Every structure is written in C-alpha cells, then in structure tokens.
Coordinates of C-alpha atoms and ligand atoms in Angstrom, one line a residue:
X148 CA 19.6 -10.6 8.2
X149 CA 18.4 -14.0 9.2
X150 CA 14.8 -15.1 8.0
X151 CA 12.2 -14.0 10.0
X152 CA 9.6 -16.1 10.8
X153 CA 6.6 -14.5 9.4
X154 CA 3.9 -14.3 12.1
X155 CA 1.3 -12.4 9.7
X156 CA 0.8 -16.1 7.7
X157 CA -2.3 -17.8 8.8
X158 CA -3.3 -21.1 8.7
X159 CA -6.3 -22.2 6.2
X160 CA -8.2 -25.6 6.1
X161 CA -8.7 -26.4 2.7
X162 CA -10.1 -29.8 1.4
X163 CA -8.6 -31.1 4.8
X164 CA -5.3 -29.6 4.3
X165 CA -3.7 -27.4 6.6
X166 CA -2.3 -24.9 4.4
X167 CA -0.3 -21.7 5.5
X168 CA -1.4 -18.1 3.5
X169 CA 1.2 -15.7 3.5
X170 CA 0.1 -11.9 3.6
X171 CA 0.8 -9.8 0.6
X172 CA 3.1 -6.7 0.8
X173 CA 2.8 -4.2 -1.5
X174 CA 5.5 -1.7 -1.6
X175 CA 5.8 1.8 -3.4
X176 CA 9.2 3.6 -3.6
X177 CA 10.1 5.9 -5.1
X178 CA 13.2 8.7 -5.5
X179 CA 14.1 11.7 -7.8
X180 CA 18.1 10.0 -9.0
X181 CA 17.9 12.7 -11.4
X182 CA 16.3 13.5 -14.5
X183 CA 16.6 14.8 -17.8
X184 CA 16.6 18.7 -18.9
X185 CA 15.7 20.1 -15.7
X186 CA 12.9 18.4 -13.3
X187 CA 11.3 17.0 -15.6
X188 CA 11.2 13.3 -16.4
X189 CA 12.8 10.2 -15.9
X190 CA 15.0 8.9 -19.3
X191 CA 15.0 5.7 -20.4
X192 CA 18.5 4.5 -19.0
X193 CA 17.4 5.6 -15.8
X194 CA 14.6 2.9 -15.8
X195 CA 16.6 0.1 -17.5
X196 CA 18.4 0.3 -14.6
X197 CA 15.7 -0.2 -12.2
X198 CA 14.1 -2.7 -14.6
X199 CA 17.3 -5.2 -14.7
X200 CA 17.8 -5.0 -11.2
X201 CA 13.5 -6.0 -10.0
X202 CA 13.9 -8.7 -12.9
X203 CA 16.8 -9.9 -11.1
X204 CA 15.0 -9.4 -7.7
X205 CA 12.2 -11.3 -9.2
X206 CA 13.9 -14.3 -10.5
X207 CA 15.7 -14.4 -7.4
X208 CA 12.4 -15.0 -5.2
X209 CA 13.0 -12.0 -3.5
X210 CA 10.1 -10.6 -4.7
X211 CA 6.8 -12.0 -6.6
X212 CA 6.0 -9.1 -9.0
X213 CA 7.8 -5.8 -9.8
X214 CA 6.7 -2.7 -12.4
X215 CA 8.9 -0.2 -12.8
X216 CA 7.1 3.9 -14.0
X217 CA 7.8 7.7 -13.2
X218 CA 6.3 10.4 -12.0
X219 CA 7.3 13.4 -13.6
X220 CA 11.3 13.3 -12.5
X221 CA 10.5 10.7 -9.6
X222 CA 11.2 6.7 -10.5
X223 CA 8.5 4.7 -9.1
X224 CA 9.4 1.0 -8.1
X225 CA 6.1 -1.1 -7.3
X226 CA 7.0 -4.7 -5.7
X227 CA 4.6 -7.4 -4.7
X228 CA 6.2 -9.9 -2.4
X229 CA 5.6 -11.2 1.1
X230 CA 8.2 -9.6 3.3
X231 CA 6.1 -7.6 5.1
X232 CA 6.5 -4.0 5.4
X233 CA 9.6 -2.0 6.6
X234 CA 11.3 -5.1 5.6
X235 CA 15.3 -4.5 5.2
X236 CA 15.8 -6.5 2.5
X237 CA 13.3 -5.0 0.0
X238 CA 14.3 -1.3 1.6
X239 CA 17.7 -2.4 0.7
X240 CA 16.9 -3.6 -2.9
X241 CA 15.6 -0.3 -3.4
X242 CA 18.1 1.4 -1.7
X243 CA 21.1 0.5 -4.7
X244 CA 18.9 0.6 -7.4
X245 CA 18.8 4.1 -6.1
X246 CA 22.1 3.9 -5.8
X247 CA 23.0 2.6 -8.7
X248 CA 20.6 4.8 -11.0
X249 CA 22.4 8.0 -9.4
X250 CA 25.9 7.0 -10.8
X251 CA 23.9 6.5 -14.0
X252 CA 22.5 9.8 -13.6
X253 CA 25.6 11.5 -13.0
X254 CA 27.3 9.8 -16.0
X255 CA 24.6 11.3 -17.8
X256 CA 25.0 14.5 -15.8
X257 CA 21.3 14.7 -15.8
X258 CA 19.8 17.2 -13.7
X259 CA 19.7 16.8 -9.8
X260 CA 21.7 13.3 -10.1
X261 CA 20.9 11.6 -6.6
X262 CA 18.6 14.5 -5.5
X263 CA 16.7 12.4 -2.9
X264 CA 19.6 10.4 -1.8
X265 CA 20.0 12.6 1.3
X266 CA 21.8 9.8 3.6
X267 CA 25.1 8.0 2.4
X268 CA 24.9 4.6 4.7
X269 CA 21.9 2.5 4.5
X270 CA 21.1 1.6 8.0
X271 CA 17.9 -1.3 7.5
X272 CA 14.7 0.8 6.7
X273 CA 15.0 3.4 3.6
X274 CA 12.4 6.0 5.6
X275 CA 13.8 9.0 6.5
X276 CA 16.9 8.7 4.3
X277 CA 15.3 10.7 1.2
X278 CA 13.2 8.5 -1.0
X279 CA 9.4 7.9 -0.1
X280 CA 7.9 4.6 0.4
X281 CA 4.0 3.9 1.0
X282 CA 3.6 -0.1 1.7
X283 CA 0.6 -2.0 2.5
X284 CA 0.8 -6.2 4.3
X285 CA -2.6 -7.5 3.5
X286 CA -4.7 -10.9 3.7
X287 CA -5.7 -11.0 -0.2
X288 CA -9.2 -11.0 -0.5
X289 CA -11.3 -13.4 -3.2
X290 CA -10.7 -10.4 -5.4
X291 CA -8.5 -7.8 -4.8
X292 CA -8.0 -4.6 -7.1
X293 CA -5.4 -2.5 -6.2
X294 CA -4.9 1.1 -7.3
X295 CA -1.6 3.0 -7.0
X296 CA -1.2 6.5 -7.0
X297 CA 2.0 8.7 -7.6
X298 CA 2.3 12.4 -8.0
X299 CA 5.4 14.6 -9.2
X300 CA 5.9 18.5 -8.0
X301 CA 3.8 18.1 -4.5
X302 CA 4.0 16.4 -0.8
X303 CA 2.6 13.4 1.0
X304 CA -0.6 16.2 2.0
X305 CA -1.7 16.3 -1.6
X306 CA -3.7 13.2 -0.5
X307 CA -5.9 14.5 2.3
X308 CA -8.3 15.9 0.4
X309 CA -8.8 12.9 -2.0
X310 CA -8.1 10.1 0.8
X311 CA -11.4 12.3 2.7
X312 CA -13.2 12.3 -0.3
X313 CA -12.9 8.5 -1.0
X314 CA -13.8 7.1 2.6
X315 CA -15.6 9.5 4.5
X316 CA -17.4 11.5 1.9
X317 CA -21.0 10.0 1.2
X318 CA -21.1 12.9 -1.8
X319 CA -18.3 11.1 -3.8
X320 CA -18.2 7.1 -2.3
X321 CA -21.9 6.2 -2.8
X322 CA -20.8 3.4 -0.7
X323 CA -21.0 5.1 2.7
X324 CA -24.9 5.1 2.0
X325 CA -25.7 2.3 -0.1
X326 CA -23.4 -0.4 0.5
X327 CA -24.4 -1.7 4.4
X328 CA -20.8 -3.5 4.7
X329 CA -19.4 0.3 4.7
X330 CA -22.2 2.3 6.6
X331 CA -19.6 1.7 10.1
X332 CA -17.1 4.3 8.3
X333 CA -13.4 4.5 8.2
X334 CA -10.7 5.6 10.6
X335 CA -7.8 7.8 9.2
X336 CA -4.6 7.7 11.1
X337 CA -3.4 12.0 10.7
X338 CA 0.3 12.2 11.3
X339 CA 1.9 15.5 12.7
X340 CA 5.0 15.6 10.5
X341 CA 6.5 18.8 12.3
X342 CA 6.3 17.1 15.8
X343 CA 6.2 13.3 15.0
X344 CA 2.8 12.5 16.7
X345 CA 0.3 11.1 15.4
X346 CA -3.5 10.5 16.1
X347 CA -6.9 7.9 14.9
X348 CA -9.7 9.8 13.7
X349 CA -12.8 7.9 13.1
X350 CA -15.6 9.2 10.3
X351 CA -18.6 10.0 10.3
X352 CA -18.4 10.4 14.0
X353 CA -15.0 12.8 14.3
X354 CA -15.4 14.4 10.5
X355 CA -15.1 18.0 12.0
X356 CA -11.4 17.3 13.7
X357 CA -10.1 15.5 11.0
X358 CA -11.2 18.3 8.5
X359 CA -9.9 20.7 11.0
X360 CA -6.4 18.9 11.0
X361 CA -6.0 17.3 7.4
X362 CA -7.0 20.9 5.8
X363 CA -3.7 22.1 6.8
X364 CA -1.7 19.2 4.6
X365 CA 1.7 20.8 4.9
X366 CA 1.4 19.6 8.6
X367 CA -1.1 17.2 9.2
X368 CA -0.8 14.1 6.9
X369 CA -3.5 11.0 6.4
X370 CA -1.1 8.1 7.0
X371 CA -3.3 5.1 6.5
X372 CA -6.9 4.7 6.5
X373 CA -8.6 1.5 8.0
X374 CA -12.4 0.1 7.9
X375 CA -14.2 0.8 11.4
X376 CA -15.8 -2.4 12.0
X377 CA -12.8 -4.8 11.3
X378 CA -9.5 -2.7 11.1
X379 CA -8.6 -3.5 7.5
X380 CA -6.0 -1.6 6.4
X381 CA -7.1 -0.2 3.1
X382 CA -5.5 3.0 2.3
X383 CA -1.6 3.8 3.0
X384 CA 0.2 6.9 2.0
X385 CA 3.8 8.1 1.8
X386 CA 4.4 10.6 5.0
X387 CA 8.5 12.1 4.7
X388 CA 9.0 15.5 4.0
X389 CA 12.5 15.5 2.8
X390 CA 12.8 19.5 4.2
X391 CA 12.3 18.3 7.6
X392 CA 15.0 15.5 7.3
X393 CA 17.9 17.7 5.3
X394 CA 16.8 21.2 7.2
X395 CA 16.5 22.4 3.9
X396 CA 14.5 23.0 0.4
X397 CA 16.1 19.8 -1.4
X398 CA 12.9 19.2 -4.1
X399 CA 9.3 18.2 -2.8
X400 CA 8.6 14.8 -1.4
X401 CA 6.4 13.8 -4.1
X402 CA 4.6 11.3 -2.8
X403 CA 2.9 7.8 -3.5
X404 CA -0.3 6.1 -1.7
X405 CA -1.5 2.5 -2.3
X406 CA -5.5 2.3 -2.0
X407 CA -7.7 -1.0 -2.1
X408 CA -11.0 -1.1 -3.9
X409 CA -14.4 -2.7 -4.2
X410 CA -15.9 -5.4 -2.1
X411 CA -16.9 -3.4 1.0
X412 CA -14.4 -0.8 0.4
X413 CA -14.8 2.1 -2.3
X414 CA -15.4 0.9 -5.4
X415 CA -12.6 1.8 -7.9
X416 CA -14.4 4.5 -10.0
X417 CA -15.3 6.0 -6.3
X418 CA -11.4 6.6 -5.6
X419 CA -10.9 8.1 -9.0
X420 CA -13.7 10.2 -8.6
X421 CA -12.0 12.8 -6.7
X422 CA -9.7 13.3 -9.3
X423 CA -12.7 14.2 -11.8
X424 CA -12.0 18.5 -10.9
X425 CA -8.3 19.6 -10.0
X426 CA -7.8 20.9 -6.8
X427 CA -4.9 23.1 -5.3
X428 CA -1.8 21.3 -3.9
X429 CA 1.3 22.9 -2.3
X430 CA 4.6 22.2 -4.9
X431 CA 5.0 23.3 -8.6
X432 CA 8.1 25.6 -9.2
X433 CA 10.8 24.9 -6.6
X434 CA 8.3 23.7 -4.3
X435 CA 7.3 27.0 -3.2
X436 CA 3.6 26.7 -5.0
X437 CA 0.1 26.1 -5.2
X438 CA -0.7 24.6 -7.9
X439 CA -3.6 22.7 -9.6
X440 CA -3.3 18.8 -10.2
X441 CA -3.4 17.0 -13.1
X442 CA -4.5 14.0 -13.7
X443 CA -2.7 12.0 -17.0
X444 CA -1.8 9.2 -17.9
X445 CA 1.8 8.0 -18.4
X446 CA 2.6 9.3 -21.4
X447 CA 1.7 12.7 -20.1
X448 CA 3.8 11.9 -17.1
X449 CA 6.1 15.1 -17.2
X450 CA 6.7 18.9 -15.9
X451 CA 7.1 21.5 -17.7
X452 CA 4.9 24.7 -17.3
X453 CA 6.7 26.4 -14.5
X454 CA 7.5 22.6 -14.0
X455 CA 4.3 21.3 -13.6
X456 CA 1.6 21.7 -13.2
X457 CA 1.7 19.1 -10.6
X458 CA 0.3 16.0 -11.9
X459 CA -0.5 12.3 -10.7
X460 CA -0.5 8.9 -12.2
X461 CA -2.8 5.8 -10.9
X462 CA -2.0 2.5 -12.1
X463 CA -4.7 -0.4 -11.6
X464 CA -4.3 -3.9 -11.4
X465 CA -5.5 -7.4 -9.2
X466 CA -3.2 -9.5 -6.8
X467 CA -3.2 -12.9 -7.5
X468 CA -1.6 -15.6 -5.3
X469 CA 1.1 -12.9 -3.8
X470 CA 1.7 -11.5 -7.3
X471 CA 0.3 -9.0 -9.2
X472 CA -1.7 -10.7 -11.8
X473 CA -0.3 -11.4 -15.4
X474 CA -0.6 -12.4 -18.8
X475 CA 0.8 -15.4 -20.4
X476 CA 4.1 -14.6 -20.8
X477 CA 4.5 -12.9 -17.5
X478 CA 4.0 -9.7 -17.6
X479 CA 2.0 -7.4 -14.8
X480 CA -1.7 -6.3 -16.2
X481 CA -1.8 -2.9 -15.4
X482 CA -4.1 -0.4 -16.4
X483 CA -3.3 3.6 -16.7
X484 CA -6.5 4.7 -15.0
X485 CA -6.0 8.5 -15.8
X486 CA -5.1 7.4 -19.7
X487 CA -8.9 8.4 -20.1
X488 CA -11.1 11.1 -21.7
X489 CA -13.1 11.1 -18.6
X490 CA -10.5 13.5 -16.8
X491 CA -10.0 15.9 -20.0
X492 CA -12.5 18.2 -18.0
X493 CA -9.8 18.3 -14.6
X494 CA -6.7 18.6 -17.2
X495 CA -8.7 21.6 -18.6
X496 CA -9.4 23.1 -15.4
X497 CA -5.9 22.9 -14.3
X498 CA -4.3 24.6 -17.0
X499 CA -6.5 27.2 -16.9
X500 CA -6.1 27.9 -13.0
X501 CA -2.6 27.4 -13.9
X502 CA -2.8 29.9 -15.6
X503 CA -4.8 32.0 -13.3
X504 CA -1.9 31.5 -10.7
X505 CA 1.0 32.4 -12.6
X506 CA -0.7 35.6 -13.5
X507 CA -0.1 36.7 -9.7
X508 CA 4.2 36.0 -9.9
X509 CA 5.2 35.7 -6.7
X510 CA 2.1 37.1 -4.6
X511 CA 0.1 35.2 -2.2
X512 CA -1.9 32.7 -2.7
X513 CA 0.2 31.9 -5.9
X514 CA 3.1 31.8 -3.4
X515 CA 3.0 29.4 -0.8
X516 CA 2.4 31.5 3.1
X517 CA 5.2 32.2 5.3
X518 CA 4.4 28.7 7.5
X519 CA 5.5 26.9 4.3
X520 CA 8.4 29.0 2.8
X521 CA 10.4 29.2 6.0
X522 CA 11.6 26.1 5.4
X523 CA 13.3 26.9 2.4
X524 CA 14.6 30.6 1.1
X525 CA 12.4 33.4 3.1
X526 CA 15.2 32.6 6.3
X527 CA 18.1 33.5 4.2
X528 CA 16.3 36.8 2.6
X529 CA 15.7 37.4 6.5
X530 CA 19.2 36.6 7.7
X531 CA 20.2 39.4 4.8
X532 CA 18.1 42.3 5.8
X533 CA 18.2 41.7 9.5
X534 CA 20.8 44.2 10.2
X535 CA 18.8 46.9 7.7
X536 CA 15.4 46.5 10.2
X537 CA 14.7 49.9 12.2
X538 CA 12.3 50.1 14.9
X539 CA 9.1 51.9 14.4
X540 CA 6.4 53.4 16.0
X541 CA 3.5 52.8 14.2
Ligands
13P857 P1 -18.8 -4.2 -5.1 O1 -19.7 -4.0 -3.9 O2 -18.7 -5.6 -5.6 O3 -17.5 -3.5 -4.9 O4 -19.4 -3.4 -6.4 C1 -19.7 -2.0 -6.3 C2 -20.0 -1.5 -7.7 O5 -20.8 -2.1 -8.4 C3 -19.3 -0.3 -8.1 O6 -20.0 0.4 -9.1
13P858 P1 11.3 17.9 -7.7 O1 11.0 17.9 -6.2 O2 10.2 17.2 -8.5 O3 12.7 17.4 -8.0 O4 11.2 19.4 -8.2 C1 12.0 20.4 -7.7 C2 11.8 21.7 -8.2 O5 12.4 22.6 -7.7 C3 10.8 22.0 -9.2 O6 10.8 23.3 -9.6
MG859 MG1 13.9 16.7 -9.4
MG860 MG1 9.8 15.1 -8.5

C-alpha cells in the first residue's frame, strides 16, 4: 500500500517554526498461537519470535516502540508508532508474527497451535480474522501515562464493569467530583456484538441505560470511552468475540483495552482501583464460566485452577515523542501495575469465590446461562436428544 498522507498531523508554531506533530497510535494485539501444557501460558520461544520480528519492525521505522508480554496463553504485542489505527501495515506485521509463531507452535506441538488464527488470507485489517486488537490515535498530551490492560480466560465484556467504574462512577474516580476539568462526564460508545450496532451513551446524564445495557457483557460491549466536553478519546477496548466469527466455541476472546490517565482524565490509581475486589467475569474452563478475576502481576501471568481463575495484567508506562518512553540503552519503562501487595486482598477474594464456584460443578450460576452456552456445546446435547423429546401435558 502506498503512503497515506496522514491527515490526523497538525501543524504547531513553535519559536516561529511551523512544525508538523504526528498523532500517536497505540496498538494492542494480541492471539492465543498456542501454548504450553494445556491453556496455560505462553513459552519462551513463542515470544522470541515476536520479539525478533518488533525489533526488526522497529529498526525498520515501521514502528517507534514495541513490548512484547502474555496473558495467560495469549501473546500480547504493544506497538507505538504513528500509522494510525486499522492501519494495514502494522495489522499485517502482526498478522505473520502470528503466523510465524503458530509454525513455531506447532513444531513444538504445544497446545492449541494457531488457536485464534481462524482466517487463512490476510485481507488489510486483522479484526474479525481471530486475534483481538484494541488501538488508540491520540494528540500526546504534556504528559501522557498510559495504562494497558490484558486479561486471559474471559471476553471483551469483562471490561464494562471496570470501564463504568473508572469514568462514570464518582464512588471510585474522585475526579468526577473534585477535579472541575471532569465534572462534564464521559460518553461510552456500547457495541451490540450479536447484531453489529452500536450506540453513545453519555454519563452522568444516561447512567441508567448504559447500566441497563453494559450489565449484560456477553452482548453489549464498552467500545471506547471519550470526554464529554471535548471528545478525547481516552479509553478503547478490544470488541471480537471469536464464537460469533467461527460459529463456534474456539477459546474466549480474551481481550485487551488501552486507558489514558491523569491530567483531566482519571488519575492512574483511579483506573486500578476497580481492580482492588474481584468481580465475576464470563470465561474460566472452556469458556463456559463465571469466574472471579485476578489481578497479578506478570510473573503470575498463568491458568491453572480449572484454568484460571481468570486473571489480568496492566502494564504502565509515558509516551514520549511518538515512543514509549525509555531508558538509556533503549529499552521501554514499563511498570507491572498489579506486581503489588495492594491487590493481595482481590487475589484472596478470588480464590476463595473460586472456590465457592467450583463447589456447584456444573450448576448455574457456576455454569454460564443458556444465552451464553448456546454458542458452544448445549446445541449439540440438543441436536442428540431431540428425537428422545415427548410431548407432555403438564
Ligand atoms: P492530576 O489532576 O494531575 O491528574 O492529579 C491527580 C492526582 O493527584 C491523583 O491522585
Ligand atoms: P483460551 O481461550 O485462553 O485458549 O482458553 C480456552 C479454554 O477452553 C480454557 O479452558
Ligand atoms: Mg488457549
Ligand atoms: Mg487465552
């Protein structure tokens, strides 16, 4: 593809210079290529892979900044560069490190090799061919802290009830009453992933309809959130639900959001606050779950109890210049935000109500409702009996 001209630049005088800023795009993909005993976490050659190939990307100019982690079984590639979003050339860079890590995989015969890799031809945008991307094209701000969220063993709706919390709830973002610069509130842009619509709810004003939609997150998913008064675009989330797309259970669509913070926008300790209690997400074993999610850090970054409980990482760090900010010799700052003793108390809590769950087997709630499961095996237990169904009266 030729080089497109970038309209989203914009012209700055500075010390009588006309200079031209580029917008920053961050981009989040991510895909399960397969993983090592079971779905459980990403190996080492796995991310080499990905790792030599963003280098390459990098020194290339192709992008500015790359960091390569895991969620559980999913590998997570994070790219700073000034593309813009749905751009084909980074979807395409993505696309055969994919590729590439899935032959890997399968050399390895790791378990699920090329899982998410539900298309065979790349055809310009990576969306809707298996892997899930969450990207963000912003004007950098003076200062601009950046927080990254992945999660293993759930879906893209794991993220209403924390996206709420952060920018329309005054209970947890102290902001909403204290800082004037937020009092206009945020709009939240709800997609309908079963019929492809979507619709712009603004809080406080609409905070009964969005509740009323985003509390059913199988369905009704907070695509990107924006500050009323100006538009910025300050929260973006990944939206696929790979069931949908292969008609099938093929593994959850464990999703990824990018969230800005501080400066008129929730401060950082505001968006992790959320993630101070678990709460109940739809995933866990075979995606057919609720389950409680856990906050860790990387090292913690892995499935196993009845492959999970579901759990989610959030990386921190500052764009500088169109980069992600570094150290001397280059490499990305990055903190592990969940690495901390301040969420012991939510890892407790999940345990235990994992715990609580898998007392009740396959029972509702421990199971998810029919709504959820007829995507994957209740039709084929149907399709068996249907011939064995009588009639009756009462
Ligand atoms: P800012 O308004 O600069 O984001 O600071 C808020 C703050 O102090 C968070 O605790
Ligand atoms: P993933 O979606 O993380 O691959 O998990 C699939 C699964 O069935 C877990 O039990
Ligand atoms: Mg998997
Ligand atoms: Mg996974």
């Amino acid at each position: 593809m030729g080089k497109r001209f970038n309209i989203t630049s914009r012209l700055n005088v500075h010390g009588g210079l006309l200079v031209i800023q580029k917008k920053t795009t961050i981009s989040i993909i991510k895909c399960d290529v397969g993983s090592l005993a079971g779905h459980h976490v990403v190996p080492e050659p796995i991310f080499s892979v990905a790792r030599m190939h963003l280098k390459k990307a990098q020194n290339e100019g192709l992008i500015n900044s790359q960091y390569v982690f895991n969620a559980g079984d999913d590998l997570e590639l994070l790219m700073v560069h000034q593309k813009g979003e749905n751009n084909s050339e980074i979807h395409n860079l993505a696309w055969n490190i994919f590729k590439e890590a899935t032959n890997k995989a399968k050399s390895l015969k790791l378990y699920g090799a090329g899982q998410d890799l539900l298309k065979t031809a790349f055809s310009g945008n990576i969306k809707g061919m298996g892997p899930g991307v969450a990207e963000m094209e912003i004007e950098e701000r003076d200062s601009e802290p950046i927080v990254v969220f992945a999660a293993d063993k759930t879906e893209p709706g794991a993220f209403n009830f924390p996206m709420f919390k952060i920018f329309a709830d005054p209970n947890n973002t102290a902001g909403l009453v204290i800082d004037p610069s937020m009092i206009g509130g945020f709009k939240f842009e709800v997609l309908d992933v079963i019929e492809n619509k979507k619709v712009v709810l603004k809080c406080p004003e609409e905070m009964y309809e969005l509740i009323a939609l985003i509390g059913t997150p199988e369905r009704y998913v907070v695509a990107h959130v924006r500050r009323a008064r100006d538009n910025l675009v300050c929260g973006s989330t990944s939206t696929t639900r790979l069931s949908l797309i292969a008609g099938k259970y093929v593994g959850k669509d464990d999703p990824v959001s990018i969230v800005r913070a501080q400066h008129g926008l929730p401060a950082l300790g505001e968006i992790l606050a959320p993630y101070m209690h678990t709460f109940f997400v739809e995933g866990w074993m075979r995606g057919s779950h609720w389950g409680p999610i856990m906050p860790v850090g990387l090292k913690n970054s892995c499935c196993t109890a009845f492959d999970g409980p579901p759990r989610i990482v959030a990386l921190g760090f500052q764009l500088c210049n169109g980069k992600i900010a570094s150290d001397d010799n280059g490499e990305p700052l990055i903190c592990d935000l969940f690495e901390d003793p301040a969420f012991d108390l939510a890892r407790k809590e999940a345990i235990e109500y994992a715990a609580v769950f898998r007392r009740m087997g396959e029972f509702e709630p421990a199971r998810l409702g029919s709504n959820s499961m007829e995507y994957t095996t209740l039709p084929k237990v149907l399709e068996k009996l249907k011939n064995r169904f009588v009639k009756t009266d009462v």
